mmCIF file with all atom_site columns, C-alpha atoms in Angstrom:
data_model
loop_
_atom_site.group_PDB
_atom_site.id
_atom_site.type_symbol
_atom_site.label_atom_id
_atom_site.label_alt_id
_atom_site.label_comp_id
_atom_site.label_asym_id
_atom_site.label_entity_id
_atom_site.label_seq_id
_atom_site.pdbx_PDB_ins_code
_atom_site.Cartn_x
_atom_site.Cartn_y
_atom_site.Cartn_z
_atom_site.occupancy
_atom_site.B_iso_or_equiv
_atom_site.pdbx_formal_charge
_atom_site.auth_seq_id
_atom_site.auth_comp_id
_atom_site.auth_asym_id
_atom_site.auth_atom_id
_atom_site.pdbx_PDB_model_num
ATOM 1   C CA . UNK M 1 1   ? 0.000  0.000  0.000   1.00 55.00 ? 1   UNK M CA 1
ATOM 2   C CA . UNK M 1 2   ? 1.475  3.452  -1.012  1.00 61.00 ? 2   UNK M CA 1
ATOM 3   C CA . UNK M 1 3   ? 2.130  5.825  1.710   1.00 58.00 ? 3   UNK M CA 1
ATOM 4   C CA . UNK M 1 4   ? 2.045  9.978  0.950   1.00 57.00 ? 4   UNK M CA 1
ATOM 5   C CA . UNK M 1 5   ? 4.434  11.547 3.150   1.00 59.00 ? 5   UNK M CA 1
ATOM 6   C CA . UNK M 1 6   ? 3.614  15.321 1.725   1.00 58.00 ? 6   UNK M CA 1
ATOM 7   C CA . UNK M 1 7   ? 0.239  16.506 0.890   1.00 56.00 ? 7   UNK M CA 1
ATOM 8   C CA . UNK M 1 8   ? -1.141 18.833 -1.708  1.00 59.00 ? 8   UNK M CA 1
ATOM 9   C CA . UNK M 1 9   ? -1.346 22.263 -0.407  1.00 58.00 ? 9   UNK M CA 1
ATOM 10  C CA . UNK M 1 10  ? -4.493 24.940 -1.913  1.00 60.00 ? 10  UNK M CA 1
ATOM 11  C CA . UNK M 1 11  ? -3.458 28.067 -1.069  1.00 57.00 ? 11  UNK M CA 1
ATOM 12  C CA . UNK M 1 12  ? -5.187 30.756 -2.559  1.00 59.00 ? 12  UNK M CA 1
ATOM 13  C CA . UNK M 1 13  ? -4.104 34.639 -2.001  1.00 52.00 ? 13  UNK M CA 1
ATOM 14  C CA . UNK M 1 14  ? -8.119 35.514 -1.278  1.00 59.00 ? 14  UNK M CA 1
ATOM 15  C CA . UNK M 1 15  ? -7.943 32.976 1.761   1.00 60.00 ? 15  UNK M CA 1
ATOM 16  C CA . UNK M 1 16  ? -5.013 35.135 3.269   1.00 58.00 ? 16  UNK M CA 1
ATOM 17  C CA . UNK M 1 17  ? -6.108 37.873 5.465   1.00 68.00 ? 17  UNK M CA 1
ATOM 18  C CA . UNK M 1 18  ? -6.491 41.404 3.262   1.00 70.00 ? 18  UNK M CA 1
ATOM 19  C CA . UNK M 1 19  ? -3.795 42.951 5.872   1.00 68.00 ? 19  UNK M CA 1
ATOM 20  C CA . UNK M 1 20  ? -1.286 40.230 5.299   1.00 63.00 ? 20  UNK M CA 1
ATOM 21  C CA . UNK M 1 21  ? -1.425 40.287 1.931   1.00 60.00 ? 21  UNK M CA 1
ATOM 22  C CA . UNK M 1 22  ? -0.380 44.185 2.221   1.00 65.00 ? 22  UNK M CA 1
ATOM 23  C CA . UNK M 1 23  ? 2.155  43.839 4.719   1.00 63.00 ? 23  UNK M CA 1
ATOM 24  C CA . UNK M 1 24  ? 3.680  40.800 1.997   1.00 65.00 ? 24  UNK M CA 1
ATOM 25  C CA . UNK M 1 25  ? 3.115  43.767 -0.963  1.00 66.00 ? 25  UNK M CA 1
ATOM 26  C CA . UNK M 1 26  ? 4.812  46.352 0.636   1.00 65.00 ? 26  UNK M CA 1
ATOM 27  C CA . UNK M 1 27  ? 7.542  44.629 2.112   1.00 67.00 ? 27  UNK M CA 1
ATOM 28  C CA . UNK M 1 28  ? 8.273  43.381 -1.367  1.00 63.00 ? 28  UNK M CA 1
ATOM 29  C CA . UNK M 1 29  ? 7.759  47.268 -2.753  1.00 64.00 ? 29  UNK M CA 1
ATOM 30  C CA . UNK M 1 30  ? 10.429 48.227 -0.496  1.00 64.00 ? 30  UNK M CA 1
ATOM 31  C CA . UNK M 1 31  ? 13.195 45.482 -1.205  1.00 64.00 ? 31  UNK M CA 1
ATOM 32  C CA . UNK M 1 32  ? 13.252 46.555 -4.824  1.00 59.00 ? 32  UNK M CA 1
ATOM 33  C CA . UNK M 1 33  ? 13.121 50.666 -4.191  1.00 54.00 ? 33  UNK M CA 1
ATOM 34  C CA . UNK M 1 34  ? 15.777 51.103 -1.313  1.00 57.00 ? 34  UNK M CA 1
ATOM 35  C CA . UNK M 1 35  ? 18.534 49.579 -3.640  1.00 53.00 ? 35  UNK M CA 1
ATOM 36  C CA . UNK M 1 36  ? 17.492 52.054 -6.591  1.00 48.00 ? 36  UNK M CA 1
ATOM 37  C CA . UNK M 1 37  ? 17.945 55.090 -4.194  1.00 49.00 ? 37  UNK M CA 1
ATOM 38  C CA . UNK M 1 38  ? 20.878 54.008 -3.162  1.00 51.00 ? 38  UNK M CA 1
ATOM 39  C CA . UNK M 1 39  ? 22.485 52.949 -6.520  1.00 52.00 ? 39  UNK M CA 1
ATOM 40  C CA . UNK M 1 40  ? 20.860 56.769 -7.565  1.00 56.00 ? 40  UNK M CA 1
ATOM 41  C CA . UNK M 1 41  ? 23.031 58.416 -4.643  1.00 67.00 ? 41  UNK M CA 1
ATOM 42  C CA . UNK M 1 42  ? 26.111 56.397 -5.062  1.00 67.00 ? 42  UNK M CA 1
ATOM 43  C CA . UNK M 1 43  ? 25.661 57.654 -9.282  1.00 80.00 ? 43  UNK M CA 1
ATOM 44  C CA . UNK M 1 44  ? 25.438 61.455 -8.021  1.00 85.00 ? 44  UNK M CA 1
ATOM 45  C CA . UNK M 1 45  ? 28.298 60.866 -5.781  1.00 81.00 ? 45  UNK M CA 1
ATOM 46  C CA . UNK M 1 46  ? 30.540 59.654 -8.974  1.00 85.00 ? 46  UNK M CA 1
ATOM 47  C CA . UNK M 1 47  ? 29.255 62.503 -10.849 1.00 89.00 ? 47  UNK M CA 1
ATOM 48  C CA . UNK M 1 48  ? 30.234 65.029 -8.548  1.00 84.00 ? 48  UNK M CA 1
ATOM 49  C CA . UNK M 1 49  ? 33.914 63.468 -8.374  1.00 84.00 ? 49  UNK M CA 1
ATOM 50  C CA . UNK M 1 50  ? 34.530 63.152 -12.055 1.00 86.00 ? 50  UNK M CA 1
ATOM 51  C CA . UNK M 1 51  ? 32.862 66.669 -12.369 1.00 89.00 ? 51  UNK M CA 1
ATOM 52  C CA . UNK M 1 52  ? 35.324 67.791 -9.595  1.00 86.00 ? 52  UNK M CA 1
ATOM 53  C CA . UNK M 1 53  ? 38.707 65.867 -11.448 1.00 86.00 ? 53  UNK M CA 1
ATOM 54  C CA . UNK M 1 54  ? 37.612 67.305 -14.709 1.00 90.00 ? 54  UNK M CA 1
ATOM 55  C CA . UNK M 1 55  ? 37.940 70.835 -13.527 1.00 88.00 ? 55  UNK M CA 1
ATOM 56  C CA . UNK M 1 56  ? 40.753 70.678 -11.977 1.00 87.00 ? 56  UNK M CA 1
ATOM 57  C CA . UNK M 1 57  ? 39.862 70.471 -8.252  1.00 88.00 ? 57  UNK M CA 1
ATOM 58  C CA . UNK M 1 58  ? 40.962 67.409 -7.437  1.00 91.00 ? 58  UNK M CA 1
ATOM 59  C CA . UNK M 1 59  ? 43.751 64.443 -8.820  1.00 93.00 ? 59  UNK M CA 1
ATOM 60  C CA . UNK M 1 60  ? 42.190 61.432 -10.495 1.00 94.00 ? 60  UNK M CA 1
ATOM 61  C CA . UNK M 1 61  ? 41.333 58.505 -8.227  1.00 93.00 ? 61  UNK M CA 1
ATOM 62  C CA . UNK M 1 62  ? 43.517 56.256 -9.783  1.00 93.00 ? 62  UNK M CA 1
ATOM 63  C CA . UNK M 1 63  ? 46.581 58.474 -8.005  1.00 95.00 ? 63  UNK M CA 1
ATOM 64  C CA . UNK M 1 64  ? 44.845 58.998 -4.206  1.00 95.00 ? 64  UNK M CA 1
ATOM 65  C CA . UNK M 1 65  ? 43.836 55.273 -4.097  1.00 95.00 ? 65  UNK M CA 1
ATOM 66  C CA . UNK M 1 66  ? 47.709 54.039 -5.140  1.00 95.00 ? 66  UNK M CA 1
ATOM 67  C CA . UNK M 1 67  ? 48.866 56.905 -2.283  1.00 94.00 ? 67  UNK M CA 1
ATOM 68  C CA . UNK M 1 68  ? 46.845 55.548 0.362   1.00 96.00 ? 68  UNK M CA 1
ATOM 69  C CA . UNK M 1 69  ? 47.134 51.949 -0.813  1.00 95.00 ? 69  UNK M CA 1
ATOM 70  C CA . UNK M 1 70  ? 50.971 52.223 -0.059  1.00 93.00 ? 70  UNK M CA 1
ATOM 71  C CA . UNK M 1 71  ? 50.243 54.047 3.141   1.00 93.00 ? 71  UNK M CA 1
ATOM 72  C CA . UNK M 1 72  ? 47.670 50.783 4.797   1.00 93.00 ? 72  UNK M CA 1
ATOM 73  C CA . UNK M 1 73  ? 50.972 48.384 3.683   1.00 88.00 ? 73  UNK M CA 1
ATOM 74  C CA . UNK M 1 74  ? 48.745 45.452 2.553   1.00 88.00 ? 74  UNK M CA 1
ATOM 75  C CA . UNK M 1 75  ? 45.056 45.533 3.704   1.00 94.00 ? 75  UNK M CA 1
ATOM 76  C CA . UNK M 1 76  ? 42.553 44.857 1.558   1.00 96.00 ? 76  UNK M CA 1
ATOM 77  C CA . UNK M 1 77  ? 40.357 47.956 -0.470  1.00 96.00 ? 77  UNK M CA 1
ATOM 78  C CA . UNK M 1 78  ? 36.879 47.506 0.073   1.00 96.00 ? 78  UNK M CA 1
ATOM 79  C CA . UNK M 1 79  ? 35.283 51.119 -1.164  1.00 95.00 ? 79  UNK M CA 1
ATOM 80  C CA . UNK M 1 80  ? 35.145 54.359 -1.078  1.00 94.00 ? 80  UNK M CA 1
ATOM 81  C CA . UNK M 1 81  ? 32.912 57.716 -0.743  1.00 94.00 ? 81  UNK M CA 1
ATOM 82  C CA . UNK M 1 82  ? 33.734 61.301 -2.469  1.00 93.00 ? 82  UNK M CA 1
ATOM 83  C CA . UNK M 1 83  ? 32.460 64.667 -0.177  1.00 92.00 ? 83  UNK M CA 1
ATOM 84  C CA . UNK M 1 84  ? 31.840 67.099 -3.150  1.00 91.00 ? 84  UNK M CA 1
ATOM 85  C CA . UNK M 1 85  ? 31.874 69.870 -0.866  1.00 91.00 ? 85  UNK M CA 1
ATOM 86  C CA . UNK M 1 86  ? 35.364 69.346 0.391   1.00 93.00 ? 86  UNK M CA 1
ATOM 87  C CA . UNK M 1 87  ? 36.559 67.567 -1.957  1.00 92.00 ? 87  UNK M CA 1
ATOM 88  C CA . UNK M 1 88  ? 37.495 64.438 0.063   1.00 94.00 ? 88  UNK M CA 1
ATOM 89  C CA . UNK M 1 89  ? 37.552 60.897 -0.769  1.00 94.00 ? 89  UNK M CA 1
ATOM 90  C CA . UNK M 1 90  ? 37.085 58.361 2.557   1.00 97.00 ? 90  UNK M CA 1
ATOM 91  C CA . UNK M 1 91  ? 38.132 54.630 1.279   1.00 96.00 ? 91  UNK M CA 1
ATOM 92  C CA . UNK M 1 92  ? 37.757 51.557 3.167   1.00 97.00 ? 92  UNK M CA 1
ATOM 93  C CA . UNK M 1 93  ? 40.239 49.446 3.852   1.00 97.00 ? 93  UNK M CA 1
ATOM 94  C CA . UNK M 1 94  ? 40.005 45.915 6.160   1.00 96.00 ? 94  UNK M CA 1
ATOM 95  C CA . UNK M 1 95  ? 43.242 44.756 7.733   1.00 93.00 ? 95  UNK M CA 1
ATOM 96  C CA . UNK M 1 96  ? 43.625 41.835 10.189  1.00 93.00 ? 96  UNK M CA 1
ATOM 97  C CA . UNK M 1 97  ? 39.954 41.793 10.120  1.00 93.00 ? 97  UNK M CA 1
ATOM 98  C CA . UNK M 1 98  ? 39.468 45.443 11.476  1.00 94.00 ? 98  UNK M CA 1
ATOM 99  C CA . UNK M 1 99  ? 37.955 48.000 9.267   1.00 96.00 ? 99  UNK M CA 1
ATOM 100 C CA . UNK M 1 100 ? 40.138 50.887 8.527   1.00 95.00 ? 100 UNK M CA 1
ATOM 101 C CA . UNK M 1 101 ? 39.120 54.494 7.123   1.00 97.00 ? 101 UNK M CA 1
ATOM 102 C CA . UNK M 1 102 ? 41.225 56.625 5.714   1.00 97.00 ? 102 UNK M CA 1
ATOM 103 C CA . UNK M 1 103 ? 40.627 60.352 4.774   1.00 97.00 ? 103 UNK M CA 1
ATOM 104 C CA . UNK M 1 104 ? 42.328 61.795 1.832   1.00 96.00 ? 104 UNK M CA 1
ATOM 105 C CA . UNK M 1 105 ? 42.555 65.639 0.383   1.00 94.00 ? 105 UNK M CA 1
ATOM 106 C CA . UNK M 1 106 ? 41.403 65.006 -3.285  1.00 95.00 ? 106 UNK M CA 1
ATOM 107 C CA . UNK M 1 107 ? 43.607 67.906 -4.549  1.00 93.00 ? 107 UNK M CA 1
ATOM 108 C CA . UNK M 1 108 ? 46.720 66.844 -2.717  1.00 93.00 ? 108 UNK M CA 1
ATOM 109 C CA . UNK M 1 109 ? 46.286 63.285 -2.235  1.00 93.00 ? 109 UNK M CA 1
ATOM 110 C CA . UNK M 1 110 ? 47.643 63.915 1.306   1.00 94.00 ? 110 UNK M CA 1
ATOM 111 C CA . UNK M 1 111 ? 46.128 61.314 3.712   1.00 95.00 ? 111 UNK M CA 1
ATOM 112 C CA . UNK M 1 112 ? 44.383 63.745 6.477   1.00 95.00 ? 112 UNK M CA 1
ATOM 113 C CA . UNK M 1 113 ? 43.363 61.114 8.748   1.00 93.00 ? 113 UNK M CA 1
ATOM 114 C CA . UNK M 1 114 ? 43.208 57.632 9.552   1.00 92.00 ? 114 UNK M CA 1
ATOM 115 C CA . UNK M 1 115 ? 40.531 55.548 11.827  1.00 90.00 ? 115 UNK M CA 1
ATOM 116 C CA . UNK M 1 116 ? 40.081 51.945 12.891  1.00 83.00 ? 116 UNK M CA 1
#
């Protein structure tokens, strides 16, 4: 005699309470809209910094990132953010499993600070 071990489930989305079904919705609206903000802030931010080394203000990011990458003496580049109104860059760095921020002067290329 053949034993079932899994029945058929009828689920329908009318049988699921009204509020529910909202709550599933909206959750749902807002997993695929945060991510296009933020990939629409992170495109301003490149903007601004290719805006900023095309006029002159500051050096190509190429230049800063091979400064600081000499000055962290092997950790590993994760990211980094541009400040259009000072002109800054901020990478990311993780070393020995510690995060590490460095601040750099995007004229210059100076390192101005350095935080774990």
């Amino acid at each position: 005699m053949p034993f079932t071990y899994a029945m058929p489930m009828n689920m329908k989305w009318n049988s699921l309470p009204r509020s529910l079904v909202a709550a599933i919705t909206a959750a749902l609206a807002l997993s695929v809209a945060i991510p296009a903000a933020d990939a629409g802030n992170r495109r301003d931010e490149q903007d601004a910094a290719r805006r900023a080394m095309l006029d002159g203000q500051v050096m190509p990011f190429a230049m800063i990132k091979r400064r600081v990458d000499a000055a962290v003496d092997g950790a590993s580049y994760v990211g980094s953010e541009f400040n259009p109104s000072s002109n800054r860059y901020r990478l990311k760095y993780v070393k020995d499993g510690k995060v590490v921020w460095v601040d750099a002067d995007g004229r210059t290329g100076d390192i101005i600070g350095m935080a774990r």
